[in-house]
XYZ file of C-alpha atoms in Angstrom:
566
model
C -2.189 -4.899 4.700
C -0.426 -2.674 2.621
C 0.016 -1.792 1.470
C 2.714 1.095 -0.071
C 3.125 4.211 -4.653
C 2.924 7.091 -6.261
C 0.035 8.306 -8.271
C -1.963 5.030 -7.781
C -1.799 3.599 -4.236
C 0.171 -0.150 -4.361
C -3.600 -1.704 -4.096
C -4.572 -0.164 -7.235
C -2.188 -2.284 -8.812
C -3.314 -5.520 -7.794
C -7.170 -4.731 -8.548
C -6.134 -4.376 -12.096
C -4.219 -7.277 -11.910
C -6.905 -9.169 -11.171
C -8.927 -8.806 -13.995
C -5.571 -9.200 -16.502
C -2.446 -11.294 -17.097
C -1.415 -14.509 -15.525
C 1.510 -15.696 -14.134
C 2.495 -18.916 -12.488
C 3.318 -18.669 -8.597
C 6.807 -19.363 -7.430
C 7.282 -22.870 -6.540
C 9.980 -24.362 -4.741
C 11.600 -28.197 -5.575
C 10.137 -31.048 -3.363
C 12.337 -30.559 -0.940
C 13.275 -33.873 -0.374
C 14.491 -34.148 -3.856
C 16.463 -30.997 -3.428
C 18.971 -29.459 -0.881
C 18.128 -26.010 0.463
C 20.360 -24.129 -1.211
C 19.342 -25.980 -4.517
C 15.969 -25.222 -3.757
C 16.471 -21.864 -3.156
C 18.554 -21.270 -6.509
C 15.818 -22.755 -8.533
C 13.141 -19.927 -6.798
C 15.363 -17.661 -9.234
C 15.961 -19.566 -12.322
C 13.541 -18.288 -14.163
C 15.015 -14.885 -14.326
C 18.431 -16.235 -14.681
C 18.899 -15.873 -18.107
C 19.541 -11.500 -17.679
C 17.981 -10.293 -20.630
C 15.616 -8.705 -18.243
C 15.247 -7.053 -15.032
C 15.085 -9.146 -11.954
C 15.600 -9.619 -8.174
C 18.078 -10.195 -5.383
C 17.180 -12.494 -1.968
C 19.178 -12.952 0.613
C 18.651 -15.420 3.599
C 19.587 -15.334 7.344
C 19.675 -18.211 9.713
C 21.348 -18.249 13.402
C 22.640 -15.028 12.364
C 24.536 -16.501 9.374
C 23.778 -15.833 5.535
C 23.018 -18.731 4.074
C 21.696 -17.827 0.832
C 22.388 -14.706 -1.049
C 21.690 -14.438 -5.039
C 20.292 -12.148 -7.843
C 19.365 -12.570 -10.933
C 18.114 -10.168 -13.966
C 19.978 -6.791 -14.105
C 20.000 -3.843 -12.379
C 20.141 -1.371 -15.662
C 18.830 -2.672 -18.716
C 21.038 0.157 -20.727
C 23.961 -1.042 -19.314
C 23.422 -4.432 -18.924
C 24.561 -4.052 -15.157
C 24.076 -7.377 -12.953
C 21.605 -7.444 -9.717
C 22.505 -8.892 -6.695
C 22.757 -8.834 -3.012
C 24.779 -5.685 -2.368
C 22.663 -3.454 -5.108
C 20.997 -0.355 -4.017
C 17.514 -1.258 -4.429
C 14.130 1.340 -3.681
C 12.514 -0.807 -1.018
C 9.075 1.538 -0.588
C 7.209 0.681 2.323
C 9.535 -1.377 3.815
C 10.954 1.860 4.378
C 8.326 2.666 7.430
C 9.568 -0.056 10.201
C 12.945 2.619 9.939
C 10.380 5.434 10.570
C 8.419 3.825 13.426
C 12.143 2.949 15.262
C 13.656 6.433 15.069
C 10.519 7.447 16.269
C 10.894 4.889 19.351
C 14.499 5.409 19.683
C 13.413 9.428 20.548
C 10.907 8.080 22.779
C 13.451 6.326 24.769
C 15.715 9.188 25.505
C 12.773 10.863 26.447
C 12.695 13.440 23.548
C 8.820 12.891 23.062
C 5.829 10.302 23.899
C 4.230 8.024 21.632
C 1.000 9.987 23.296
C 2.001 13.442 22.627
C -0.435 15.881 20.295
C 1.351 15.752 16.731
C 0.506 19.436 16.732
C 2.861 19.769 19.370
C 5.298 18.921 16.947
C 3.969 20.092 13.931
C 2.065 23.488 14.555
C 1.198 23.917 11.124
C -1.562 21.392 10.330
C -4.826 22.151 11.091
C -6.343 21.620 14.215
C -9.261 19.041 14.232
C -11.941 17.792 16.880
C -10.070 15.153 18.559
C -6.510 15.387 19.190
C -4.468 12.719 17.103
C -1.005 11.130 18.613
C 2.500 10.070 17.303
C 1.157 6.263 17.989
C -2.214 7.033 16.398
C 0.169 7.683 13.466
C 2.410 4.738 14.165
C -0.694 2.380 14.245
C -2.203 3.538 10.841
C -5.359 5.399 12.684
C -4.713 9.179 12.304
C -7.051 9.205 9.587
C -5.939 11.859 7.577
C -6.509 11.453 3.642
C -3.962 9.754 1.321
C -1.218 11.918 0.559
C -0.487 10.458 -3.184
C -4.420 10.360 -3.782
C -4.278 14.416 -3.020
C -1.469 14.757 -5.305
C -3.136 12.940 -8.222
C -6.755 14.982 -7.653
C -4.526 18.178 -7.312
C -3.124 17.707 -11.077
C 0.173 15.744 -10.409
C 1.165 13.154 -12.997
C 2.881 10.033 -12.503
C 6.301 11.474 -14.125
C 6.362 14.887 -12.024
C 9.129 15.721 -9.228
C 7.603 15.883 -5.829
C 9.426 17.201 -3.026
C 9.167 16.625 0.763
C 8.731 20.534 0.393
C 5.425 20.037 -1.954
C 3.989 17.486 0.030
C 4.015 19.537 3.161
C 2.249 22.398 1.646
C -0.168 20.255 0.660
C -1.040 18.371 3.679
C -1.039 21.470 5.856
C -3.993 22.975 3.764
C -5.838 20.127 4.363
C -9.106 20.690 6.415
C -10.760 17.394 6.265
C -10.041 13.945 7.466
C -11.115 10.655 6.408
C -12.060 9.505 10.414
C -11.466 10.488 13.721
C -8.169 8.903 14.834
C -8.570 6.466 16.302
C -11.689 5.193 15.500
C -10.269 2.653 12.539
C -7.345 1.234 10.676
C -6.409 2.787 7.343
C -3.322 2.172 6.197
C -1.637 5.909 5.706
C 1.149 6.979 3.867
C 0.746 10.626 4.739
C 0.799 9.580 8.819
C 4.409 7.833 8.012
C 5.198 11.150 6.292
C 4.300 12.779 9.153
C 6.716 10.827 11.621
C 9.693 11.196 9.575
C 9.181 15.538 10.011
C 8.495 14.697 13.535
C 11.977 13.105 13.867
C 13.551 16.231 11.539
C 11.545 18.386 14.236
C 12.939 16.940 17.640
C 16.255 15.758 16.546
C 17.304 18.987 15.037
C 19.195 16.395 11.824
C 17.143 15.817 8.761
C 16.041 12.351 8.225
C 18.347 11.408 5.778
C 21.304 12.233 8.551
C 19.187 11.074 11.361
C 18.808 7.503 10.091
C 22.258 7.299 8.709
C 23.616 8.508 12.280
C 21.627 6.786 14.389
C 21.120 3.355 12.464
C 22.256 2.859 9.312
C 26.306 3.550 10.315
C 26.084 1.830 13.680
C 24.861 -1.365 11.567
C 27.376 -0.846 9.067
C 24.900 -0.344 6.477
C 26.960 0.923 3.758
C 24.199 0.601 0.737
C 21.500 1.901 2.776
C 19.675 5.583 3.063
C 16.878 7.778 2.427
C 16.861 9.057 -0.367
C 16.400 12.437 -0.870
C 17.365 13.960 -4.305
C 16.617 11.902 -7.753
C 19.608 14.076 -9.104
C 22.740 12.724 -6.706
C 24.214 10.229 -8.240
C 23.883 6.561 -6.229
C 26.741 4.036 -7.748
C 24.882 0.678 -8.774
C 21.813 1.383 -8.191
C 18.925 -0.678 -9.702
C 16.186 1.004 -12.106
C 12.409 0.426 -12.463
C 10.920 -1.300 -15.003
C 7.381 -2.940 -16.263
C 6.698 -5.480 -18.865
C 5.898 -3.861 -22.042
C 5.214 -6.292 -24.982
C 8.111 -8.286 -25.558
C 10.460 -6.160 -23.520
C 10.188 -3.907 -20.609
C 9.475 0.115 -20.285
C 11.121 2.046 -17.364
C 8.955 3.501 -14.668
C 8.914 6.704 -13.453
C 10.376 7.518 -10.104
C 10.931 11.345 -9.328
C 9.990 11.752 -5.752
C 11.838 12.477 -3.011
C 9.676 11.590 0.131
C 10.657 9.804 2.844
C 9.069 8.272 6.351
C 6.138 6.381 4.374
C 9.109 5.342 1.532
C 12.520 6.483 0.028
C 14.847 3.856 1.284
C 17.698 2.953 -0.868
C 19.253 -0.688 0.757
C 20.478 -4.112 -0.406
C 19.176 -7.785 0.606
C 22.514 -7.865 2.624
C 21.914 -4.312 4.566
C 18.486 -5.600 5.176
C 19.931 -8.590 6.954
C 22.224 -6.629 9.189
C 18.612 -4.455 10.451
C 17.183 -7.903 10.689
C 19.773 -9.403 12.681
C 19.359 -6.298 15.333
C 16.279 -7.950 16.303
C 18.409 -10.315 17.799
C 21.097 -8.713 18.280
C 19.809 -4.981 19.560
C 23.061 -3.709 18.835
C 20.730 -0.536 18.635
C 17.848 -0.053 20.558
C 17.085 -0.592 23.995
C 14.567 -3.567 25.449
C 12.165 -1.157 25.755
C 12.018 0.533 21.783
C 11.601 -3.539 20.480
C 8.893 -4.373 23.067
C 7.846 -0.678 21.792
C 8.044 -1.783 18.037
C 5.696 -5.310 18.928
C 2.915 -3.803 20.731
C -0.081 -4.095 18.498
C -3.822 -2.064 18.730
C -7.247 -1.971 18.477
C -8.809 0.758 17.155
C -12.425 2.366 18.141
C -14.424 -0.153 15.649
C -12.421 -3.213 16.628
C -9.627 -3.588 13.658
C -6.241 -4.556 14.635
C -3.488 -2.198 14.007
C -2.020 -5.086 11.088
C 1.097 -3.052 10.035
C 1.898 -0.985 13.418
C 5.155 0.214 13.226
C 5.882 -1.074 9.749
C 5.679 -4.462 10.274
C 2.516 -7.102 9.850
C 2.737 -9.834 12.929
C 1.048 -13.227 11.346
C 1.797 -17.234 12.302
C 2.341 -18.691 9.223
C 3.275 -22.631 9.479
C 2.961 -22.758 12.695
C 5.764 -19.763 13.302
C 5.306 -16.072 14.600
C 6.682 -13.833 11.684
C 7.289 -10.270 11.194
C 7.282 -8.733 7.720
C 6.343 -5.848 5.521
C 6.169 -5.607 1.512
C 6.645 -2.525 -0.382
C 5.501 -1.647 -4.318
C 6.630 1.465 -5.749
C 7.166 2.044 -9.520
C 8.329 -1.161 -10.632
C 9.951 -1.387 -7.162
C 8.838 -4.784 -5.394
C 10.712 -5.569 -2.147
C 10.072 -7.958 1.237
C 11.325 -8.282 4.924
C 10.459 -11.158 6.754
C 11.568 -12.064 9.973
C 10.586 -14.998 12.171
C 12.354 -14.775 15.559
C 11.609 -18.095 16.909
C 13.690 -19.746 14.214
C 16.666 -16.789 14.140
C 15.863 -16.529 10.376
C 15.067 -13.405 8.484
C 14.648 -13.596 4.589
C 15.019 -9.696 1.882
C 13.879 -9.591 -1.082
C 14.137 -6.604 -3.378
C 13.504 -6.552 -7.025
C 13.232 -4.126 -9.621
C 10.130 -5.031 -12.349
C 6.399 -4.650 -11.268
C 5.674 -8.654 -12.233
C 7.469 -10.100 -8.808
C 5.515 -11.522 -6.029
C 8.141 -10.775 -3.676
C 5.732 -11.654 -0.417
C 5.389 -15.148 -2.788
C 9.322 -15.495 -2.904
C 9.684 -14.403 0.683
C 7.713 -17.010 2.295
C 8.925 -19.524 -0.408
C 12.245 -19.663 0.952
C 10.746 -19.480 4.635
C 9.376 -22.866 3.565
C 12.892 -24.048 1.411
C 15.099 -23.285 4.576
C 12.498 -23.948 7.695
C 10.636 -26.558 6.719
C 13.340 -28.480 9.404
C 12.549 -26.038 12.399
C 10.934 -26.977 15.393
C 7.036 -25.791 15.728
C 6.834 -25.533 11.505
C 3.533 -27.519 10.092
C 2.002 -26.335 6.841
C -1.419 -25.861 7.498
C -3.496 -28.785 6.247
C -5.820 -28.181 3.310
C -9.092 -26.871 3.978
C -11.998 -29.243 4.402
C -15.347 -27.349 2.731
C -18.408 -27.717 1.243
C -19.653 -26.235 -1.953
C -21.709 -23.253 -1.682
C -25.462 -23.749 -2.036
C -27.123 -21.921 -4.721
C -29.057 -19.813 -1.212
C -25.582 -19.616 0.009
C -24.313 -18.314 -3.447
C -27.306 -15.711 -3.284
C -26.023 -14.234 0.373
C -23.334 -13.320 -0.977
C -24.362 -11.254 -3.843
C -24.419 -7.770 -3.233
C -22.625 -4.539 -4.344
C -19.497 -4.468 -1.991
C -17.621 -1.265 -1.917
C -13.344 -1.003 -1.886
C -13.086 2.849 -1.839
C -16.002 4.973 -1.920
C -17.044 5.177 -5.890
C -15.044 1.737 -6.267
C -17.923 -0.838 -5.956
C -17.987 -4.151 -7.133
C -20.748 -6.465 -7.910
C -21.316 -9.688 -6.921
C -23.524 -11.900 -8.956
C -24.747 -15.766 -9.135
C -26.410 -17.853 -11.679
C -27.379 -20.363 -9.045
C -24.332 -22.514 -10.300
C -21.848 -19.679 -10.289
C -20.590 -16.985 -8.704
C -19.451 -13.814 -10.281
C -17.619 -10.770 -9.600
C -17.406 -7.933 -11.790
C -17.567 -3.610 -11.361
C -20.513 -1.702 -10.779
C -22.561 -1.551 -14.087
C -20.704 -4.246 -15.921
C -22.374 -6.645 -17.888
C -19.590 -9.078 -17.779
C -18.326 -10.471 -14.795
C -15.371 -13.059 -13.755
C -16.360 -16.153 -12.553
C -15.177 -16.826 -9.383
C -14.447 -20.875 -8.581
C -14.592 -22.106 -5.013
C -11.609 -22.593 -3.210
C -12.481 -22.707 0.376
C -15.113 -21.767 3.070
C -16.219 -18.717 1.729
C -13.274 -17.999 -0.200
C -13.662 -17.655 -4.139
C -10.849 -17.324 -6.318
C -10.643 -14.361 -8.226
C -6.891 -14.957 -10.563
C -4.753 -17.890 -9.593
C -1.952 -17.039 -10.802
C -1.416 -13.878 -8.695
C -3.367 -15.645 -6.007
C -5.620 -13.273 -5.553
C -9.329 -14.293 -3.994
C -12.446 -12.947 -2.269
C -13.088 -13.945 1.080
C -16.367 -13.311 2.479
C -17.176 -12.259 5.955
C -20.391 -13.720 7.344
C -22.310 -12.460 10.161
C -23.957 -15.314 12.680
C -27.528 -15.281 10.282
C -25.405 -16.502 7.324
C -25.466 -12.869 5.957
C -22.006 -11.672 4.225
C -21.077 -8.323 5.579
C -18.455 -7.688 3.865
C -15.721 -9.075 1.692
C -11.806 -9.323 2.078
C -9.917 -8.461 -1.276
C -6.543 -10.743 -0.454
C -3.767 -10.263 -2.459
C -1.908 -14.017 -1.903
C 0.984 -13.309 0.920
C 0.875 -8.923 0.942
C -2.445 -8.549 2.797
C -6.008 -7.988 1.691
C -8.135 -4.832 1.234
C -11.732 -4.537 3.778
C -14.638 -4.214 1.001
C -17.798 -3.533 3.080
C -21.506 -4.501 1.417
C -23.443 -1.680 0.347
C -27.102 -0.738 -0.090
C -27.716 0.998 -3.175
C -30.977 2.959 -3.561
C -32.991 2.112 -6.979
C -32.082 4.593 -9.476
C -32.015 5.118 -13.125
C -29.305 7.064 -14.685
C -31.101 8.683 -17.280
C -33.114 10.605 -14.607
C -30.491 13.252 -13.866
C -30.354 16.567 -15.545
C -26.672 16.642 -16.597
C -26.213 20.257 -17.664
C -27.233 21.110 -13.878
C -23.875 20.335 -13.176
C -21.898 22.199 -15.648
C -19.426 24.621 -13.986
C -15.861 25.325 -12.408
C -15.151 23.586 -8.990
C -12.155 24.723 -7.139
C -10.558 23.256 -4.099
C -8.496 25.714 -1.398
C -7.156 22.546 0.251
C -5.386 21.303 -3.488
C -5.075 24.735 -5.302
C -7.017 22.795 -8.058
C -9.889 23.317 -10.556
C -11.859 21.094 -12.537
C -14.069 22.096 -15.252
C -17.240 19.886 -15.154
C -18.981 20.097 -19.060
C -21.855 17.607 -20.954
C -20.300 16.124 -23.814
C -22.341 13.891 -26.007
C -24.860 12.820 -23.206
C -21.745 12.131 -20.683
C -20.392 14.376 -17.906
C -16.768 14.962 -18.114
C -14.297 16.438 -15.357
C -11.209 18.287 -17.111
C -8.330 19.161 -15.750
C -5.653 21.444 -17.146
C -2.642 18.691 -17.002
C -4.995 15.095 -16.268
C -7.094 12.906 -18.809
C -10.237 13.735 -19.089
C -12.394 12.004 -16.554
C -15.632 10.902 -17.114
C -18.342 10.865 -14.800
C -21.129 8.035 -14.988
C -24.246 8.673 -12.070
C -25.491 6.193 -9.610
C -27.153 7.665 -7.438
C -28.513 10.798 -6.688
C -26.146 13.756 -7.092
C -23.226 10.832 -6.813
C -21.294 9.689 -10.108
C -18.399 8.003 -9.816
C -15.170 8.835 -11.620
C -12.886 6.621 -13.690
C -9.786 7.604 -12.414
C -8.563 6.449 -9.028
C -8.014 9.911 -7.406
C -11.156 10.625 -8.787
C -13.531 7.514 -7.821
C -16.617 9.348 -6.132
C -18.000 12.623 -6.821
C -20.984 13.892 -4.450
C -22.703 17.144 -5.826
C -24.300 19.118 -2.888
C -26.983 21.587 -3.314
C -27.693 24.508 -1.508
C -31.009 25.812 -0.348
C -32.971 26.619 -3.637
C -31.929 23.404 -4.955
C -29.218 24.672 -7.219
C -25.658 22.916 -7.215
C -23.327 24.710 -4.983
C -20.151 22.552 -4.818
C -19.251 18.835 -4.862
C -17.094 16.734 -2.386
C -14.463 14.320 -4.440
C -13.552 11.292 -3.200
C -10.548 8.925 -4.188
C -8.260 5.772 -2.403
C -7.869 6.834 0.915
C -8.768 10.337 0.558
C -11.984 11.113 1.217
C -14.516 14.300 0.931
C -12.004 16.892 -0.204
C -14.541 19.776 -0.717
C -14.556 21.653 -4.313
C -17.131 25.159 -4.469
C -18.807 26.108 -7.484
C -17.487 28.999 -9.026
C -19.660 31.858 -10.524
């Protein structure tokens, strides 16, 4: 899944979500009541009326546009229109680009997918095992979350971050969150990486390497990377997030690119799309390349290899990738069999675009040969012993854990140490449905005893998030002496400090430009934070017991080692 951010990574989004505001699922007309193209206009109508921001879709068929629309406005100052041909932030849709320069290199014979990165980029530190261009291209390199590192260093969602910024901080990084290799974690910092690798071999920055090498050739005239907030960009849409009755704009100051920064339209989109097809660029070698798929060491699947998740949905082989950034929301699907490809790219935080994506696969293909909608699923209720297996403390990140609870009747799901969870109704084999209306459920994984290992987190169409059971150890947290770990912790890898202090019976991590964090034990030395770059904090102790330092964990970044000061 992925999943793509800034401060918060794009999952973070949905998990609040979940427990919040509803909102009805896009819908298309029986389509024998309505044409296609009728269909596909009233996907849209409910943002037609452009008091508000909105979205743009465009649709592809036997290399034809069939559909292209917007609705909503690009600028709500200006009252500006959206549609088809406006520059739109796309995210992560940004990292199938990355992965194909990458192969296009490859193909001249400029580098190997199995070359050291270090051989490329000197300057990070060297670890154990020696991690690859495709260990980065399959989401396995394992290094810690780049926008997690920037949030525990002290950077707020409204700060500038440069390609310049991130690069010092990645190179002082000492720690890793696996070997590479050994599992799947979707990575915004490996996609980071490629795009310097490309800067590296090609002698062009990115920005020039992309517009060279694909974006002209295609005659993508609305497309490119990004790379200064202050250049002006003609048309371009703006980020916004309900607020109330209206809608607040949403910060978006950073320049990086690789993992995201693409500017494009829905109709630049369906130029790359058609090049599938087409491979007006690209040899048969970089697209069989682009569709080879992995396993890593523990058995995952490499899901979003090369920027794009490979799925049969209705009986067809598609290729897409979603992106969230600000109140950026954007789409690519592609299903080759069919010659269709559908974009969507909006600009406010409350569109599905995955939902509106696959909606008009359905509107327009619901004719092709091979489609069939998968028949409902035939279950039976959960038995109040089956309930029971599945209750557990599961954990998302470490220090994000999540309980899951059962009356006998019901089942529940709620954080670690609430009181109050959300009931969860049965929708399918073990699947539970955690909010409808963003079609988000729980989906547990059993092992052959009838013993759930683990649960996914799937967020409708986008993906879902791994949650893994967990054994806690019994502990009460009013055992721990709090003022033992009172003190200054500083981190060489982030050029950060925290100041840990007891205030009224709590523990509370300050730093100089973030909230203040609180810190709530559960287990020994562990508390877990309630920010999200700050989920799990591990005191560690040195030989006479006292506290010497503490290793802080948050999404995707994991163990990033703070000492004690004197």
């Amino acid at each position: 899944m992925t999943f793509h951010f800034r401060r918060l990574i794009i999952i973070m989004f949905a998990l609040a979500a979940a427990l919040a505001g509803r909102m009805a699922p896009a819908q298309p007309p029986d389509p024998v009541e309505a044409s296609p193209l009728e269909a596909a206009e009233a996907l849209l109508e409910r943002w037609q009326d452009g008091s508000g921001p909105g979205l743009t879709v465009s649709v592809l068929r036997d290399g034809e546009t069939v559909f292209s629309a917007g609705a909503g406005l690009a600028n709500l100052e200006y009252a500006v229109p959206i549609g088809p041909d406006t520059p739109i932030h796309a995210a992560s849709v940004s990292k199938q680009f990355t992965a194909f320069s990458i192969m296009l290199l490859a193909d001249e014979g400029s580098l190997s997918l199995d070359d050291d990165i270090r051989t490329y980029l000197p300057e990070l530190h060297a670890r154990p095992e020696t991690v690859t261009i495709r260990h980065l291209l399959d989401h396995m390199g394992g290094y810690r979350e780049q926008s997690t590192l920037f949030g525990m260093a002290g950077w707020r969602g409204d700060d500038i971050t440069t390609q310049a910024q991130q690069w010092r901080l990645l190179t002082r990084q000492r720690g890793a969150n696996f070997p590479a290799g050994a599992h799947m974690e979707y990575s915004n910092t490996g996609y980071g990486m490629l795009a310097r690798i490309v800067e590296r071999v090609s002698g062009l920055s990115f920005e020039d390497f992309t517009r060279t090498q694909i974006f002209d050739p295609l005659g993508m005239g609305a497309t490119l990377f990004y790379t200064d907030p202050s250049q002006p960009l003609p048309g371009r849409a703006y980020s916004y997030a309900p607020d109330g009755d209206g809608f607040a704009a949403q910060p978006f100051n950073y320049t990086l690119v690789g993992s995201t920064g693409l500017q494009t339209s829905t109709a630049d989109l369906l130029l790359w799309a058609e090049n599938f097809e087409t491979r007006t660029i690209g040899s048969d070698a970089v697209f069989a390349m682009m569709a080879e798929r992995a396993i890593a060491g523990d058995g995952q699947a490499s899901t979003f290899a090369k920027g794009q998740e490979r799925r049969t949905f209705h009986g067809l082989d598609t290729w897409s990738h979603g992106g969230r950034d600000a109140g950026f929301r954007a789409f690519l699907l592609r299903v080759p069999e069919a010659h269709f490809a559908v974009s969507v790219l909006a600009n406010r935080s409350d569109i599905d675009a995955a939902e509106i994506a696959f909606a008009m696969f359905d509107v327009f293909l619901a004719d092709a040969p091979g489609y069939a909608a998968e028949p409902l699923p035939v279950w039976e209720p959960a038995t109040p012993g089956q309930l029971a297996a599945y209750s557990g403390e599961y954990a998302i990140f470490p220090g994000l854990i999540f309980t899951i609870s059962t009356d006998g009747d019901d089942l529940f799901f709620a954080p670690r140490g609430s009181t109050q969870g959300s009931p969860m109704p049965q929708i399918g084999e073990h699947v539970f449905s955690l909010n409808p209306g963003l079609n988000i459920a729980v989906e547990f994984v059993m092992d052959p005893d009838g013993a759930a290992t683990a649960f996914n987190y799937v967020i409708g169409l986008n993906g879902s998030i791994p949650a893994p059971r967990i054994e806690l150890a019994p502990f009460d947290p009013e055992g721990p002496d709090l003022s033992a770990y009172t003190g200054r912790y500083y981190s060489e890898e982030l050029v950060a400090e925290y100041e840990v202090s007891l205030e009224d019976g709590v523990l509370r991590a300050t730093h100089l430009r973030l909230p203040v964090i609180d810190l709530a034990p559960y287990q020994s030395d562990i508390f877990a934070g309630d920010s999200s770059s700050v989920r799990r904090v591990e005191f560690v102790r040195g030989p006479d017991g006292t506290v010497i330092g503490c290793r802080i964990s948050g999404a995707l970044a994991n163990d990033v080692w703070f000492a004690r000061l004197p």
